[in-house]
Amino acid sequence: LFRSVISEAARFGAPLPLAEHFIAATLLSSAGAPAAEGPMTIATGNFTLSEGNQLKGSAEFVAFARWCEEIILVADAGSGRKLCRVPVSDVVITEHLSVAGEPRDTVAIDTALESTAMYAVEDDIEKKILLLGAVTRAVMMAGAIDMVLEMSVHYAMERAQFGRPIAKFQAIQHQLAVIAGEAAASNMAASAASRAESNCCSASFLSVMSRMKPVKNTLPSRLSGVMANSIGKTSPLLFCASISRRTPS
């Protein structure tokens, strides 16, 4: 279900913390804690828990922090790692924007937490967060590429040259087929990653994500080149460019 929702939101470039909320809820669930009803986001930075459950630290590029009710983060408690949930009302937020115009805020925290807001977690929890981020990135890229394909086909059908739609030209058809192939491959990879997500530190999951990383890093530029060479309409690639900067990789 999460894959369908996040993919569909990415198709339309919806500026919502759906992926961040999913990651936060997954981490809380694995720690035996309930998810908040309101939106949540994830902060990865340098946080420490000291005597009296005093949480201190800061993080940059926190997605949608100003729009969320809680921030989920991992802190060093000395004796181990703790998953902490912090109300946004206890956080100092400095607002910034990403290249896509979405909130990427800096957060600073110096507050005492309730004992019910901290949960013991495994030492490799940061790795799990990054891998969950990779899954959501893959799903979002697949959704965005689907929209790129749809917009490209629509444009090629409506734009006429030499008395007929440019979609009738073999060269254009070839370029559209390249985009369709990339869309199919991206959806298959996202589906494989989603199936393996239940054990995101497993060998199968790591194998899927390691193969996807070079594809994800180069896909926006490859598609941009295909579209520029064929229909000369690169605006749909703003979807890919924005999503490629959204989640940890």
PDB file of C-alpha atoms in Angstrom:
ATOM      1  CA  LEU A   1       0.000   0.000   0.000  1.00  0.00           C
ATOM      2  CA  PHE A   2       2.777   2.456   0.911  1.00  0.00           C
ATOM      3  CA  ARG A   3       4.397   1.914  -2.483  1.00  0.00           C
ATOM      4  CA  SER A   4       1.186   2.834  -4.303  1.00  0.00           C
ATOM      5  CA  VAL A   5       0.598   5.966  -2.227  1.00  0.00           C
ATOM      6  CA  ILE A   6       4.173   7.278  -2.407  1.00  0.00           C
ATOM      7  CA  SER A   7       4.504   6.460  -6.095  1.00  0.00           C
ATOM      8  CA  GLU A   8       1.251   8.200  -6.967  1.00  0.00           C
ATOM      9  CA  ALA A   9       2.232  11.292  -4.949  1.00  0.00           C
ATOM     10  CA  ALA A  10       5.569  11.398  -6.773  1.00  0.00           C
ATOM     11  CA  ARG A  11       3.792  11.182 -10.133  1.00  0.00           C
ATOM     12  CA  PHE A  12       2.309  14.591  -9.457  1.00  0.00           C
ATOM     13  CA  GLY A  13       5.264  16.026  -7.529  1.00  0.00           C
ATOM     14  CA  ALA A  14       3.159  16.388  -4.367  1.00  0.00           C
ATOM     15  CA  PRO A  15       5.208  18.298  -1.741  1.00  0.00           C
ATOM     16  CA  LEU A  16       4.151  16.085   1.181  1.00  0.00           C
ATOM     17  CA  PRO A  17       6.210  14.209   3.812  1.00  0.00           C
ATOM     18  CA  LEU A  18       4.710  10.838   2.893  1.00  0.00           C
ATOM     19  CA  ALA A  19       8.037   9.049   2.494  1.00  0.00           C
ATOM     20  CA  GLU A  20       9.411  10.593   5.686  1.00  0.00           C
ATOM     21  CA  HIS A  21       6.268   9.641   7.610  1.00  0.00           C
ATOM     22  CA  PHE A  22       6.515   6.072   6.337  1.00  0.00           C
ATOM     23  CA  ILE A  23      10.143   5.766   7.450  1.00  0.00           C
ATOM     24  CA  ALA A  24       9.352   7.253  10.864  1.00  0.00           C
ATOM     25  CA  ALA A  25       6.353   4.962  11.351  1.00  0.00           C
ATOM     26  CA  THR A  26       8.403   1.919  10.313  1.00  0.00           C
ATOM     27  CA  LEU A  27      11.125   2.734  12.835  1.00  0.00           C
ATOM     28  CA  LEU A  28       8.609   3.300  15.625  1.00  0.00           C
ATOM     29  CA  SER A  29       6.806   0.081  14.795  1.00  0.00           C
ATOM     30  CA  SER A  30      10.057  -1.905  14.910  1.00  0.00           C
ATOM     31  CA  ALA A  31      10.662  -0.433  18.369  1.00  0.00           C
ATOM     32  CA  GLY A  32       7.176  -1.422  19.520  1.00  0.00           C
ATOM     33  CA  ALA A  33       5.891   2.161  19.620  1.00  0.00           C
ATOM     34  CA  PRO A  34       2.746   3.600  18.020  1.00  0.00           C
ATOM     35  CA  ALA A  35       2.978   6.105  15.190  1.00  0.00           C
ATOM     36  CA  ALA A  36       1.615   9.593  15.619  1.00  0.00           C
ATOM     37  CA  GLU A  37      -1.624  10.475  13.886  1.00  0.00           C
ATOM     38  CA  GLY A  38      -0.128  13.678  12.495  1.00  0.00           C
ATOM     39  CA  PRO A  39       2.764  13.973  10.032  1.00  0.00           C
ATOM     40  CA  MET A  40       6.244  12.923  11.134  1.00  0.00           C
ATOM     41  CA  THR A  41       9.689  13.339   9.642  1.00  0.00           C
ATOM     42  CA  ILE A  42      13.195  11.979  10.185  1.00  0.00           C
ATOM     43  CA  ALA A  43      16.283  13.886  11.316  1.00  0.00           C
ATOM     44  CA  THR A  44      19.778  12.445  10.893  1.00  0.00           C
ATOM     45  CA  GLY A  45      22.423  14.439  12.711  1.00  0.00           C
ATOM     46  CA  ASN A  46      24.511  14.532  15.853  1.00  0.00           C
ATOM     47  CA  PHE A  47      22.288  13.978  18.901  1.00  0.00           C
ATOM     48  CA  THR A  48      23.183  12.889  22.413  1.00  0.00           C
ATOM     49  CA  LEU A  49      21.169  11.904  25.496  1.00  0.00           C
ATOM     50  CA  SER A  50      22.667  12.851  28.839  1.00  0.00           C
ATOM     51  CA  GLU A  51      21.595  12.695  32.458  1.00  0.00           C
ATOM     52  CA  GLY A  52      17.939  13.462  33.058  1.00  0.00           C
ATOM     53  CA  ASN A  53      17.046  12.390  29.503  1.00  0.00           C
ATOM     54  CA  GLN A  54      18.377  15.694  28.187  1.00  0.00           C
ATOM     55  CA  LEU A  55      18.494  15.559  24.413  1.00  0.00           C
ATOM     56  CA  LYS A  56      20.884  17.891  22.598  1.00  0.00           C
ATOM     57  CA  GLY A  57      21.970  18.166  19.007  1.00  0.00           C
ATOM     58  CA  SER A  58      21.201  19.475  15.576  1.00  0.00           C
ATOM     59  CA  ALA A  59      20.584  18.308  12.031  1.00  0.00           C
ATOM     60  CA  GLU A  60      20.481  19.931   8.608  1.00  0.00           C
ATOM     61  CA  PHE A  61      18.257  19.307   5.601  1.00  0.00           C
ATOM     62  CA  VAL A  62      15.377  17.861   7.625  1.00  0.00           C
ATOM     63  CA  ALA A  63      12.544  17.332   5.156  1.00  0.00           C
ATOM     64  CA  PHE A  64       9.295  19.168   5.928  1.00  0.00           C
ATOM     65  CA  ALA A  65      10.240  19.744   9.578  1.00  0.00           C
ATOM     66  CA  ARG A  66       8.138  22.910   9.841  1.00  0.00           C
ATOM     67  CA  TRP A  67       5.050  21.059   8.595  1.00  0.00           C
ATOM     68  CA  CYS A  68       5.301  18.039  10.914  1.00  0.00           C
ATOM     69  CA  GLU A  69       4.108  17.380  14.450  1.00  0.00           C
ATOM     70  CA  GLU A  70       6.974  15.115  15.504  1.00  0.00           C
ATOM     71  CA  ILE A  71      10.587  14.560  14.537  1.00  0.00           C
ATOM     72  CA  ILE A  72      11.981  11.048  14.884  1.00  0.00           C
ATOM     73  CA  LEU A  73      15.737  10.778  15.428  1.00  0.00           C
ATOM     74  CA  VAL A  74      18.468   8.546  16.790  1.00  0.00           C
ATOM     75  CA  ALA A  75      20.569   9.717  19.738  1.00  0.00           C
ATOM     76  CA  ASP A  76      23.692   8.366  21.405  1.00  0.00           C
ATOM     77  CA  ALA A  77      22.821   7.534  25.006  1.00  0.00           C
ATOM     78  CA  GLY A  78      26.309   6.406  25.967  1.00  0.00           C
ATOM     79  CA  SER A  79      25.199   2.847  26.707  1.00  0.00           C
ATOM     80  CA  GLY A  80      23.607   2.433  23.299  1.00  0.00           C
ATOM     81  CA  ARG A  81      21.405   4.014  20.670  1.00  0.00           C
ATOM     82  CA  LYS A  82      17.959   5.416  21.412  1.00  0.00           C
ATOM     83  CA  LEU A  83      15.142   6.189  19.016  1.00  0.00           C
ATOM     84  CA  CYS A  84      13.588   9.458  20.160  1.00  0.00           C
ATOM     85  CA  ARG A  85      10.361  11.199  19.242  1.00  0.00           C
ATOM     86  CA  VAL A  86      10.441  14.947  19.719  1.00  0.00           C
ATOM     87  CA  PRO A  87       7.462  17.298  19.387  1.00  0.00           C
ATOM     88  CA  VAL A  88       8.165  20.053  16.884  1.00  0.00           C
ATOM     89  CA  SER A  89       7.102  22.543  19.575  1.00  0.00           C
ATOM     90  CA  ASP A  90      10.328  21.635  21.435  1.00  0.00           C
ATOM     91  CA  VAL A  91      12.525  22.210  18.386  1.00  0.00           C
ATOM     92  CA  VAL A  92      14.164  25.373  17.076  1.00  0.00           C
ATOM     93  CA  ILE A  93      13.665  25.347  13.313  1.00  0.00           C
ATOM     94  CA  THR A  94      15.601  27.438  10.819  1.00  0.00           C
ATOM     95  CA  GLU A  95      13.725  27.322   7.550  1.00  0.00           C
ATOM     96  CA  HIS A  96      15.431  26.507   4.265  1.00  0.00           C
ATOM     97  CA  LEU A  97      14.276  25.259   0.872  1.00  0.00           C
ATOM     98  CA  SER A  98      15.553  22.557  -1.447  1.00  0.00           C
ATOM     99  CA  VAL A  99      16.251  23.068  -5.146  1.00  0.00           C
ATOM    100  CA  ALA A 100      12.659  21.928  -5.732  1.00  0.00           C
ATOM    101  CA  GLY A 101      11.306  24.605  -3.376  1.00  0.00           C
ATOM    102  CA  GLU A 102      10.411  22.108  -0.627  1.00  0.00           C
ATOM    103  CA  PRO A 103      11.183  22.587   3.093  1.00  0.00           C
ATOM    104  CA  ARG A 104      14.653  21.335   4.048  1.00  0.00           C
ATOM    105  CA  ASP A 105      15.069  22.825   7.493  1.00  0.00           C
ATOM    106  CA  THR A 106      17.827  22.958  10.087  1.00  0.00           C
ATOM    107  CA  VAL A 107      16.694  21.797  13.519  1.00  0.00           C
ATOM    108  CA  ALA A 108      18.315  22.405  16.901  1.00  0.00           C
ATOM    109  CA  ILE A 109      17.175  20.545  20.010  1.00  0.00           C
ATOM    110  CA  ASP A 110      17.916  21.060  23.694  1.00  0.00           C
ATOM    111  CA  THR A 111      15.088  19.542  25.695  1.00  0.00           C
ATOM    112  CA  ALA A 112      14.309  16.919  28.317  1.00  0.00           C
ATOM    113  CA  LEU A 113      12.376  13.924  27.020  1.00  0.00           C
ATOM    114  CA  GLU A 114       9.838  11.778  28.789  1.00  0.00           C
ATOM    115  CA  SER A 115      10.993   8.205  29.312  1.00  0.00           C
ATOM    116  CA  THR A 116       8.059   7.084  27.141  1.00  0.00           C
ATOM    117  CA  ALA A 117       9.503   9.021  24.196  1.00  0.00           C
ATOM    118  CA  MET A 118      12.716   6.967  23.988  1.00  0.00           C
ATOM    119  CA  TYR A 119      13.175   3.433  22.714  1.00  0.00           C
ATOM    120  CA  ALA A 120      16.191   1.140  22.700  1.00  0.00           C
ATOM    121  CA  VAL A 121      17.252   0.200  19.161  1.00  0.00           C
ATOM    122  CA  GLU A 122      20.003  -1.791  17.506  1.00  0.00           C
ATOM    123  CA  ASP A 123      23.384  -0.180  16.890  1.00  0.00           C
ATOM    124  CA  ASP A 124      23.003  -0.261  13.103  1.00  0.00           C
ATOM    125  CA  ILE A 125      19.764   1.752  13.145  1.00  0.00           C
ATOM    126  CA  GLU A 126      21.314   4.543  11.040  1.00  0.00           C
ATOM    127  CA  LYS A 127      22.030   2.019   8.294  1.00  0.00           C
ATOM    128  CA  LYS A 128      18.406   0.910   8.409  1.00  0.00           C
ATOM    129  CA  ILE A 129      17.243   4.524   8.040  1.00  0.00           C
ATOM    130  CA  LEU A 130      19.436   5.026   4.975  1.00  0.00           C
ATOM    131  CA  LEU A 131      18.201   1.802   3.395  1.00  0.00           C
ATOM    132  CA  LEU A 132      14.567   2.705   4.047  1.00  0.00           C
ATOM    133  CA  GLY A 133      15.326   6.046   2.452  1.00  0.00           C
ATOM    134  CA  ALA A 134      16.724   4.215  -0.556  1.00  0.00           C
ATOM    135  CA  VAL A 135      13.501   2.191  -0.881  1.00  0.00           C
ATOM    136  CA  THR A 136      11.295   5.264  -0.801  1.00  0.00           C
ATOM    137  CA  ARG A 137      13.637   7.038  -3.238  1.00  0.00           C
ATOM    138  CA  ALA A 138      13.303   4.137  -5.671  1.00  0.00           C
ATOM    139  CA  VAL A 139       9.508   4.180  -5.396  1.00  0.00           C
ATOM    140  CA  MET A 140       9.359   7.951  -5.877  1.00  0.00           C
ATOM    141  CA  MET A 141      11.661   7.865  -8.898  1.00  0.00           C
ATOM    142  CA  ALA A 142       9.502   5.163 -10.481  1.00  0.00           C
ATOM    143  CA  GLY A 143       6.377   7.266  -9.992  1.00  0.00           C
ATOM    144  CA  ALA A 144       8.040  10.388 -11.383  1.00  0.00           C
ATOM    145  CA  ILE A 145       9.338   8.553 -14.451  1.00  0.00           C
ATOM    146  CA  ASP A 146       5.839   7.227 -15.136  1.00  0.00           C
ATOM    147  CA  MET A 147       4.647  10.829 -15.281  1.00  0.00           C
ATOM    148  CA  VAL A 148       7.602  11.836 -17.480  1.00  0.00           C
ATOM    149  CA  LEU A 149       6.597   9.115 -19.930  1.00  0.00           C
ATOM    150  CA  GLU A 150       2.934  10.116 -19.859  1.00  0.00           C
ATOM    151  CA  MET A 151       3.725  13.794 -20.411  1.00  0.00           C
ATOM    152  CA  SER A 152       6.216  13.001 -23.179  1.00  0.00           C
ATOM    153  CA  VAL A 153       3.766  10.812 -25.083  1.00  0.00           C
ATOM    154  CA  HIS A 154       1.011  13.396 -24.717  1.00  0.00           C
ATOM    155  CA  TYR A 155       3.302  16.173 -25.989  1.00  0.00           C
ATOM    156  CA  ALA A 156       4.510  14.081 -28.923  1.00  0.00           C
ATOM    157  CA  MET A 157       0.916  13.330 -29.906  1.00  0.00           C
ATOM    158  CA  GLU A 158      -0.259  16.944 -29.765  1.00  0.00           C
ATOM    159  CA  ARG A 159       2.725  18.692 -31.381  1.00  0.00           C
ATOM    160  CA  ALA A 160       2.584  18.707 -35.156  1.00  0.00           C
ATOM    161  CA  GLN A 161       5.512  19.054 -37.560  1.00  0.00           C
ATOM    162  CA  PHE A 162       5.367  18.766 -41.363  1.00  0.00           C
ATOM    163  CA  GLY A 163       1.618  18.268 -41.129  1.00  0.00           C
ATOM    164  CA  ARG A 164       1.525  15.373 -38.666  1.00  0.00           C
ATOM    165  CA  PRO A 165       2.169  14.695 -34.963  1.00  0.00           C
ATOM    166  CA  ILE A 166       5.832  14.239 -34.165  1.00  0.00           C
ATOM    167  CA  ALA A 167       4.908  10.915 -32.528  1.00  0.00           C
ATOM    168  CA  LYS A 168       4.546   9.548 -36.067  1.00  0.00           C
ATOM    169  CA  PHE A 169       8.268   9.971 -36.737  1.00  0.00           C
ATOM    170  CA  GLN A 170      10.369   6.883 -36.182  1.00  0.00           C
ATOM    171  CA  ALA A 171      13.167   8.778 -34.416  1.00  0.00           C
ATOM    172  CA  ILE A 172      10.703  10.178 -31.897  1.00  0.00           C
ATOM    173  CA  GLN A 173       9.133   6.758 -31.395  1.00  0.00           C
ATOM    174  CA  HIS A 174      12.574   5.345 -30.657  1.00  0.00           C
ATOM    175  CA  GLN A 175      13.284   7.987 -28.014  1.00  0.00           C
ATOM    176  CA  LEU A 176       9.875   7.449 -26.401  1.00  0.00           C
ATOM    177  CA  ALA A 177      10.584   3.730 -26.333  1.00  0.00           C
ATOM    178  CA  VAL A 178      13.808   4.436 -24.445  1.00  0.00           C
ATOM    179  CA  ILE A 179      11.843   6.374 -21.820  1.00  0.00           C
ATOM    180  CA  ALA A 180       9.259   3.579 -21.623  1.00  0.00           C
ATOM    181  CA  GLY A 181      12.030   1.057 -21.062  1.00  0.00           C
ATOM    182  CA  GLU A 182      13.531   3.143 -18.273  1.00  0.00           C
ATOM    183  CA  ALA A 183      10.069   3.482 -16.684  1.00  0.00           C
ATOM    184  CA  ALA A 184       9.493  -0.280 -16.789  1.00  0.00           C
ATOM    185  CA  ALA A 185      12.924  -1.017 -15.337  1.00  0.00           C
ATOM    186  CA  SER A 186      12.436   1.555 -12.573  1.00  0.00           C
ATOM    187  CA  ASN A 187       9.077   0.081 -11.606  1.00  0.00           C
ATOM    188  CA  MET A 188      10.499  -3.437 -11.512  1.00  0.00           C
ATOM    189  CA  ALA A 189      13.406  -2.294  -9.334  1.00  0.00           C
ATOM    190  CA  ALA A 190      11.083  -0.379  -7.002  1.00  0.00           C
ATOM    191  CA  SER A 191       8.834  -3.423  -6.711  1.00  0.00           C
ATOM    192  CA  ALA A 192      11.798  -5.663  -5.858  1.00  0.00           C
ATOM    193  CA  ALA A 193      13.041  -3.213  -3.250  1.00  0.00           C
ATOM    194  CA  SER A 194       9.575  -2.934  -1.718  1.00  0.00           C
ATOM    195  CA  ARG A 195       9.252  -6.713  -1.419  1.00  0.00           C
ATOM    196  CA  ALA A 196      12.639  -6.947   0.297  1.00  0.00           C
ATOM    197  CA  GLU A 197      11.944  -3.947   2.578  1.00  0.00           C
ATOM    198  CA  SER A 198      10.539  -6.128   5.384  1.00  0.00           C
ATOM    199  CA  ASN A 199      14.125  -7.163   6.092  1.00  0.00           C
ATOM    200  CA  CYS A 200      16.067  -4.134   4.934  1.00  0.00           C
ATOM    201  CA  CYS A 201      19.405  -5.417   6.208  1.00  0.00           C
ATOM    202  CA  SER A 202      19.121  -8.758   4.422  1.00  0.00           C
ATOM    203  CA  ALA A 203      21.544  -9.848   1.728  1.00  0.00           C
ATOM    204  CA  SER A 204      18.806  -9.837  -0.929  1.00  0.00           C
ATOM    205  CA  PHE A 205      17.778  -6.296  -0.104  1.00  0.00           C
ATOM    206  CA  LEU A 206      21.346  -5.020  -0.088  1.00  0.00           C
ATOM    207  CA  SER A 207      21.921  -6.726  -3.439  1.00  0.00           C
ATOM    208  CA  VAL A 208      18.879  -5.012  -4.974  1.00  0.00           C
ATOM    209  CA  MET A 209      19.840  -1.581  -3.657  1.00  0.00           C
ATOM    210  CA  SER A 210      23.492  -1.877  -4.688  1.00  0.00           C
ATOM    211  CA  ARG A 211      22.389  -2.525  -8.287  1.00  0.00           C
ATOM    212  CA  MET A 212      19.941   0.364  -8.185  1.00  0.00           C
ATOM    213  CA  LYS A 213      22.323   3.029  -6.867  1.00  0.00           C
ATOM    214  CA  PRO A 214      24.244   3.730 -10.115  1.00  0.00           C
ATOM    215  CA  VAL A 215      20.951   3.700 -12.041  1.00  0.00           C
ATOM    216  CA  LYS A 216      19.325   6.199  -9.655  1.00  0.00           C
ATOM    217  CA  ASN A 217      22.328   8.509  -9.766  1.00  0.00           C
ATOM    218  CA  THR A 218      22.411   8.765 -13.564  1.00  0.00           C
ATOM    219  CA  LEU A 219      18.765   8.331 -14.567  1.00  0.00           C
ATOM    220  CA  PRO A 220      17.675  12.014 -14.496  1.00  0.00           C
ATOM    221  CA  SER A 221      20.543  13.100 -16.741  1.00  0.00           C
ATOM    222  CA  ARG A 222      19.971  10.181 -19.132  1.00  0.00           C
ATOM    223  CA  LEU A 223      16.263  10.917 -19.477  1.00  0.00           C
ATOM    224  CA  SER A 224      16.934  14.625 -19.832  1.00  0.00           C
ATOM    225  CA  GLY A 225      19.267  13.901 -22.741  1.00  0.00           C
ATOM    226  CA  VAL A 226      16.736  11.616 -24.411  1.00  0.00           C
ATOM    227  CA  MET A 227      13.974  14.193 -24.151  1.00  0.00           C
ATOM    228  CA  ALA A 228      16.155  17.082 -25.288  1.00  0.00           C
ATOM    229  CA  ASN A 229      17.212  15.098 -28.348  1.00  0.00           C
ATOM    230  CA  SER A 230      13.685  14.057 -29.228  1.00  0.00           C
ATOM    231  CA  ILE A 231      10.878  16.394 -28.243  1.00  0.00           C
ATOM    232  CA  GLY A 232      12.882  19.258 -26.727  1.00  0.00           C
ATOM    233  CA  LYS A 233      10.652  19.412 -23.670  1.00  0.00           C
ATOM    234  CA  THR A 234      12.720  19.018 -20.510  1.00  0.00           C
ATOM    235  CA  SER A 235      10.353  20.459 -17.896  1.00  0.00           C
ATOM    236  CA  PRO A 236       9.039  17.010 -16.849  1.00  0.00           C
ATOM    237  CA  LEU A 237      12.557  16.186 -15.707  1.00  0.00           C
ATOM    238  CA  LEU A 238      12.089  18.650 -12.870  1.00  0.00           C
ATOM    239  CA  PHE A 239      10.174  15.793 -11.257  1.00  0.00           C
ATOM    240  CA  CYS A 240      13.225  13.542 -11.399  1.00  0.00           C
ATOM    241  CA  ALA A 241      15.649  16.309 -10.462  1.00  0.00           C
ATOM    242  CA  SER A 242      13.652  17.246  -7.371  1.00  0.00           C
ATOM    243  CA  ILE A 243      13.048  13.672  -6.237  1.00  0.00           C
ATOM    244  CA  SER A 244      16.697  12.711  -6.667  1.00  0.00           C
ATOM    245  CA  ARG A 245      17.506  15.184  -3.883  1.00  0.00           C
ATOM    246  CA  ARG A 246      14.701  14.276  -1.490  1.00  0.00           C
ATOM    247  CA  THR A 247      15.725  11.257   0.530  1.00  0.00           C
ATOM    248  CA  PRO A 248      19.002   9.856   1.891  1.00  0.00           C
ATOM    249  CA  SER A 249      21.047   7.693  -0.433  1.00  0.00           C
TER     250      SER A 249
END
